[in-house]
Coordinates of C-alpha atoms in Angstrom, one line a residue:
X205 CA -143.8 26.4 -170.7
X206 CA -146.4 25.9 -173.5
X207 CA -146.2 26.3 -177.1
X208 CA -148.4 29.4 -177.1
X209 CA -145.9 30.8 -174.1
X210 CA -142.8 30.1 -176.1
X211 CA -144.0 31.6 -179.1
X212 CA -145.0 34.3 -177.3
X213 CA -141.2 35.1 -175.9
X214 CA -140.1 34.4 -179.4
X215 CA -142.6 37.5 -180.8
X216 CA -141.2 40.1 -178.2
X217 CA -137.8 38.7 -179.4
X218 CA -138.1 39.5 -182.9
X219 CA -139.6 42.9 -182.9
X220 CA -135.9 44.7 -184.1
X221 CA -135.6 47.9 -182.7
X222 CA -138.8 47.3 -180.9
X223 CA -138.7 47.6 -177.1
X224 CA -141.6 46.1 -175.6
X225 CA -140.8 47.1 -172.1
X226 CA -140.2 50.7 -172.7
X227 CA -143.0 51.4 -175.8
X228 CA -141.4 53.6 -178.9
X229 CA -138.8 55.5 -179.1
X230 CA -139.1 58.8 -176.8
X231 CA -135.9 60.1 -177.8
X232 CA -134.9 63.8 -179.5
X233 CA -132.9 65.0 -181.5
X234 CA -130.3 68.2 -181.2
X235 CA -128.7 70.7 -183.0
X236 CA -126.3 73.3 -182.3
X237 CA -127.2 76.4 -183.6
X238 CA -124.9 79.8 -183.2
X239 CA -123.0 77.2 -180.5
X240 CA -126.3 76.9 -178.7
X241 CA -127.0 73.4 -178.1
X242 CA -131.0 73.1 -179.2
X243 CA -133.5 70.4 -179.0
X244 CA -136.0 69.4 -181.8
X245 CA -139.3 67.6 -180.4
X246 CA -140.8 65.5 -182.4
X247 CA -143.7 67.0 -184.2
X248 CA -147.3 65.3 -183.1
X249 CA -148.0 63.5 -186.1
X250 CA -144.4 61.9 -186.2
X251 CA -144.8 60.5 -182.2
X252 CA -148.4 59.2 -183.8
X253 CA -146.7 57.9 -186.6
X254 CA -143.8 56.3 -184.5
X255 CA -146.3 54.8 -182.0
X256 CA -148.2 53.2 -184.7
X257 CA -145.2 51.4 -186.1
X258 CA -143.9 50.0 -182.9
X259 CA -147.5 48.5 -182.7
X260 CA -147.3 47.4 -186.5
X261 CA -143.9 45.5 -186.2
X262 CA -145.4 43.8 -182.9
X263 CA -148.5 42.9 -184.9
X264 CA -146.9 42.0 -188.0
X265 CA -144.8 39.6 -185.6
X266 CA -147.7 38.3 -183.8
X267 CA -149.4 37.3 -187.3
X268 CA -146.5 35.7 -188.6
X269 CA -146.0 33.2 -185.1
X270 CA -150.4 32.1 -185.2
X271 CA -149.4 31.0 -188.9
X272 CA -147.1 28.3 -186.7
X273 CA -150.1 27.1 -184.8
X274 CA -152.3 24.2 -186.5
X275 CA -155.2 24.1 -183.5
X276 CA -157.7 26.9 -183.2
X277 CA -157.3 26.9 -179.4
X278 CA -153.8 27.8 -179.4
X279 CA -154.3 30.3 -181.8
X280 CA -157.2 31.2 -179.6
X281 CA -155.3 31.8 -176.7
X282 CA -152.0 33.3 -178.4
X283 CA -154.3 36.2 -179.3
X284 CA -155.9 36.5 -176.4
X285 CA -152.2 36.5 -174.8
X286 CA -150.8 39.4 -177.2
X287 CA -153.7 41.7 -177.2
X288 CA -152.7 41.8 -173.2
X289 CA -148.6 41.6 -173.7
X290 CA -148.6 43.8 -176.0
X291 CA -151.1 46.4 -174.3
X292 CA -152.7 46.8 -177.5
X293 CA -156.2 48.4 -176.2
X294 CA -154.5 50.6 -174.2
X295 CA -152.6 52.0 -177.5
X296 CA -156.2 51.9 -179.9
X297 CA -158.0 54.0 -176.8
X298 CA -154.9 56.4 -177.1
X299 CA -155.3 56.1 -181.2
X300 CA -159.3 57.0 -180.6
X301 CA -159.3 59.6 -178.2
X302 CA -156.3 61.4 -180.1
X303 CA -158.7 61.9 -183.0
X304 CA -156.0 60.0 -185.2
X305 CA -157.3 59.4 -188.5
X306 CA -154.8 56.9 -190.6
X307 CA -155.3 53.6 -192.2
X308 CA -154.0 51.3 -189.4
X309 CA -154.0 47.7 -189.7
X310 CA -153.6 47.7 -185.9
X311 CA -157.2 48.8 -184.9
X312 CA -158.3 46.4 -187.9
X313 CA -156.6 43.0 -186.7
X314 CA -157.2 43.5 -183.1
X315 CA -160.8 44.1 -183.6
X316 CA -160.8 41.2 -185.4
X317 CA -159.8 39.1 -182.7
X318 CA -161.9 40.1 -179.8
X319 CA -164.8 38.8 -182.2
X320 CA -162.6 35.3 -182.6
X321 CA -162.2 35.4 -178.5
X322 CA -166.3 36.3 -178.1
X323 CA -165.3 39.7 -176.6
X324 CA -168.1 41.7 -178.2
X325 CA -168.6 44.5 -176.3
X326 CA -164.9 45.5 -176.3
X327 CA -165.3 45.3 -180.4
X328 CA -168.0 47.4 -180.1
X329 CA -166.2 50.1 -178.8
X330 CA -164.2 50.4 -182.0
X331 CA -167.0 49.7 -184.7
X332 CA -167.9 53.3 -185.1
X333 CA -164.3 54.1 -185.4
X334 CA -164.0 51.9 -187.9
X335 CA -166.5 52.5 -190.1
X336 CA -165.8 56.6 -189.4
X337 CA -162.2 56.4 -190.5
X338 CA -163.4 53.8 -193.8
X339 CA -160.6 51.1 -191.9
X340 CA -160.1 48.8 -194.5
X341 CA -160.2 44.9 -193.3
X342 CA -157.6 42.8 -194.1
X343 CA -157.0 41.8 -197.6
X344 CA -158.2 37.8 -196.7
X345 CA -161.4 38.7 -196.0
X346 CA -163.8 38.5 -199.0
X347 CA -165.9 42.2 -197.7
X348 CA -164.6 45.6 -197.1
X349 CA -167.6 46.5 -195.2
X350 CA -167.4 46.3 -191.1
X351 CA -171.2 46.2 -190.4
X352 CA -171.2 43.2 -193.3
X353 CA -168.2 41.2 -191.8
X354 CA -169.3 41.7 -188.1
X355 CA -173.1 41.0 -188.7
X356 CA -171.8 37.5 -190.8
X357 CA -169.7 36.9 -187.0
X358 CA -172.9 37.2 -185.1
X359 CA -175.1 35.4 -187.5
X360 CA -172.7 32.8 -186.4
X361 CA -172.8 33.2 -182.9
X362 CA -176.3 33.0 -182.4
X363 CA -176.8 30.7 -184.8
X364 CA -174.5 28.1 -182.7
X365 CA -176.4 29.1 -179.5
X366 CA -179.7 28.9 -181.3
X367 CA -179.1 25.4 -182.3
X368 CA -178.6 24.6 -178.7
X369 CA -181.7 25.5 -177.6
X370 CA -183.4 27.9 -175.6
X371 CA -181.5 27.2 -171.9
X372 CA -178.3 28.1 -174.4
X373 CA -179.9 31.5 -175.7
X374 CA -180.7 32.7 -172.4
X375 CA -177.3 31.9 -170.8
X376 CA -175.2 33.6 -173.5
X377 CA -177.3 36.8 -173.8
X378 CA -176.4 36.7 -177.0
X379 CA -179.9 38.6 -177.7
X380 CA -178.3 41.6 -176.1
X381 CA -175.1 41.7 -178.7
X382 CA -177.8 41.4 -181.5
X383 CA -179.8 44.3 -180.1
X384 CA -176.9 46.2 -179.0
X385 CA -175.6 46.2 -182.4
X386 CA -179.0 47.1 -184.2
X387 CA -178.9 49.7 -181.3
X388 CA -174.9 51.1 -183.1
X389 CA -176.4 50.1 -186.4
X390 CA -179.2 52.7 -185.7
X391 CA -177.5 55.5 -184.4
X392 CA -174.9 55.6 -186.6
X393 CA -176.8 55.4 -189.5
X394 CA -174.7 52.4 -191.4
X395 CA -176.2 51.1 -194.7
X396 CA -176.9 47.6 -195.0
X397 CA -177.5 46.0 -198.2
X398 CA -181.1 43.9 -198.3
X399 CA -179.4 40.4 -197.5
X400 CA -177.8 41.5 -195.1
X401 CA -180.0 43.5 -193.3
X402 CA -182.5 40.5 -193.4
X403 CA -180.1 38.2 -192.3
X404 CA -179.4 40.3 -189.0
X405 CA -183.2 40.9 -188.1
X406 CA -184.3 37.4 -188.9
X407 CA -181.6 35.6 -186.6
X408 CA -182.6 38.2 -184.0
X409 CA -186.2 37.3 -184.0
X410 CA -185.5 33.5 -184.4
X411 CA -183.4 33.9 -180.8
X412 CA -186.4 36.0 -179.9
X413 CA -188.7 33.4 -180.2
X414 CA -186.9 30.5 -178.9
X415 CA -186.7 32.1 -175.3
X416 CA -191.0 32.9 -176.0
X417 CA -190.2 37.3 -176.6
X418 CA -192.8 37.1 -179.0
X419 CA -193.7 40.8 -179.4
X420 CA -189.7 41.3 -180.1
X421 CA -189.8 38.2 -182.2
X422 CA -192.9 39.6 -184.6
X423 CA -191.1 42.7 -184.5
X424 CA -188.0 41.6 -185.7
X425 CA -189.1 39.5 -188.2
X426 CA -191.7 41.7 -190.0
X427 CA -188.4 44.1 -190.5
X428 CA -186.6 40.8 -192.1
X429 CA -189.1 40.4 -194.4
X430 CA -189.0 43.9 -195.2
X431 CA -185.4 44.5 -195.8
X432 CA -185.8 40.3 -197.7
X433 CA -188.5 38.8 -198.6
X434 CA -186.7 35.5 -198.7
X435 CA -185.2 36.1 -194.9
X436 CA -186.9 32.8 -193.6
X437 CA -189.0 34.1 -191.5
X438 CA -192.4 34.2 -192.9
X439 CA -194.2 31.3 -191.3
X440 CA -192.3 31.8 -187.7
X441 CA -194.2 35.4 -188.0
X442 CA -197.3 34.0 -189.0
X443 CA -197.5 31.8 -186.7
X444 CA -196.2 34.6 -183.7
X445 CA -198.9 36.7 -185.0
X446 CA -201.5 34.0 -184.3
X447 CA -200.3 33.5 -181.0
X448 CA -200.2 37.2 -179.7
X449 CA -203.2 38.1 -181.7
X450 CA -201.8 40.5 -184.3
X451 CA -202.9 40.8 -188.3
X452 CA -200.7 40.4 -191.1
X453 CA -200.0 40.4 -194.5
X454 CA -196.7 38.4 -194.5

C-alpha cells in the first residue's frame, strides 16, 4: 500500500463520530407528548448545518495528514484521492443548488485544489459561488479576493506552458481557461484592480501570439495596456500591429 493510501485509511479513521460510509447523521429525535410517542425532524438549516460539519471534520482531517507529506506529488495525489473518497463535489453541488449561503471552508479548500490538480473547469463551476457568497480563502493565503488568487494560478499556468513554446500552448489549451475565465470575469461583472487586470490580458495575448492569433493577440494586449500601462506588452503590440496592418498609439 503507498504512503498516500495509508494515510488515506488513517483520515477516514480519525473522523470521530464521522461515518464515511453512511454520510451524517440521519437520525431523529422523539418525544412523548400526552403518552403519544412524537417525532421531531430536524429543521432544514440544522441537516445543512450537520452536513457541512461531517465535511469539515473530514477536511480538517485531510489537511492535517498533507502536512505529513514532504513531496508535492504525494500531496498531489492525496488530494486528488480525498476530493473522490470523500465525495466532496457531490456535497458542494448539493451545497450550490440548495441555495446555501454560509461561510464554508469546504467549498473554499476544495476549490483550491482542483486549481493545484490542473482541474480548471471543475473550479470554474464554483467561482461565481464564491465570489456571490464573499467565501473567504484560507487565512495562509496573502489575498481575500477569488478573481485575484485564481488569476495569480493561471498567470502561472500559462506562463510555464508559454515558456515551452508554442507546440506546448497549443496542446494544453490553456488559451481556452484564459478566455473562459475573462468570459466568467465578464458576465459576472468582478472588479479587478489595474495590476491585475493587466496581468490577466497581457499573458493572454502573449499565449495569443505565440501560437500566431494575432488579431486576439492585438486585442488582448491593447486592453493590458489599458487596464496597465506597465503590463509588458507594448512593443509585442506594436510589432502585432505592424504585422496585421492596424494603427496605434501604444
Amino acid at each position: 500500500m503507498s504512503i498516500v493510501k495509508r494515510n488515506q485509511c488513517k483520515t477516514r479513521a480519525a473522523i470521530i463520530g464521522v461515518d464515511m460510509a453512511n454520510g451524517p447523521d440521519q437520525s431523529v429525535s422523539v418525544i412523548v407528548k400526552h403518552g403519544k410517542v412524537e417525532v421531531i425532524q430536524p429543521s432544514r438549516s440544522e441537516r445543512i448545518m450537520d452536513e457541512f460539519d461531517f465535511f469539515k471534520a473530514a477536511m480538517d482531517s485531510d489537511l492535517t495528514q498533507l502536512k505529513k507529506f514532504s513531496h508535492m506529488e504525494d500531496k498531489l495525489a492525496y488530494k486528488a484521492q480525498a476530493i473522490e473518497n470523500h465525495q466532496y463535489l457531490d456535497y458542494l453541488r448539493r451545497y450550490q443548488a440548495q441555495g446555501t449561503n454560509h461561510q464554508n471552508m469546504v467549498l473554499a479548500w476544495v476549490v483550491i485544489w482542483l486549481v493545484d490538480l490542473g482541474h480548471w473547469q471543475t473550479a470554474f463551476e464554483f467561482v461565481p459561488l464564491l465570489v456571490a457568497q464573499n467565501q473567504r480563502l484560507p487565512g495562509r493565503f496573502s489575498t481575500q479576493d477569488w478573481p485575484t488568487f485564481l488569476i495569480d494560478q493561471l498567470y502561472d499556468e500559462g506562463a510555464k506552458h508559454l515558456s515551452q513554446g508554442r507546440d506546448a500552448v497549443e496542446r494544453s489549451q490553456v488559451i481556452n481557461l484564459f478566455i473562459q475565465f475573462i468570459q466568467l470575469r465578464g458576465t459576472h461583472k468582478w472588479p479587478l484592480s489595474e495590476l491585475i487586470g493587466g496581468k490577466l490580458y497581457a499573458m493572454t495575448a502573449k499565449l495569443e501570439q505565440v501560437v500566431f492569433n494575432f488579431g486576439n493577440a492585438y486585442t488582448y494586449g491593447v486592453k493590458a495596456t489599458a487596464l496597465n500601462d506597465k503590463a509588458g506588452v507594448k512593443k509585442m503590440v506594436r510589432e502585432i500591429a505592424t504585422v496585421i496592418g492596424k494603427e496605434t498609439e501604444i
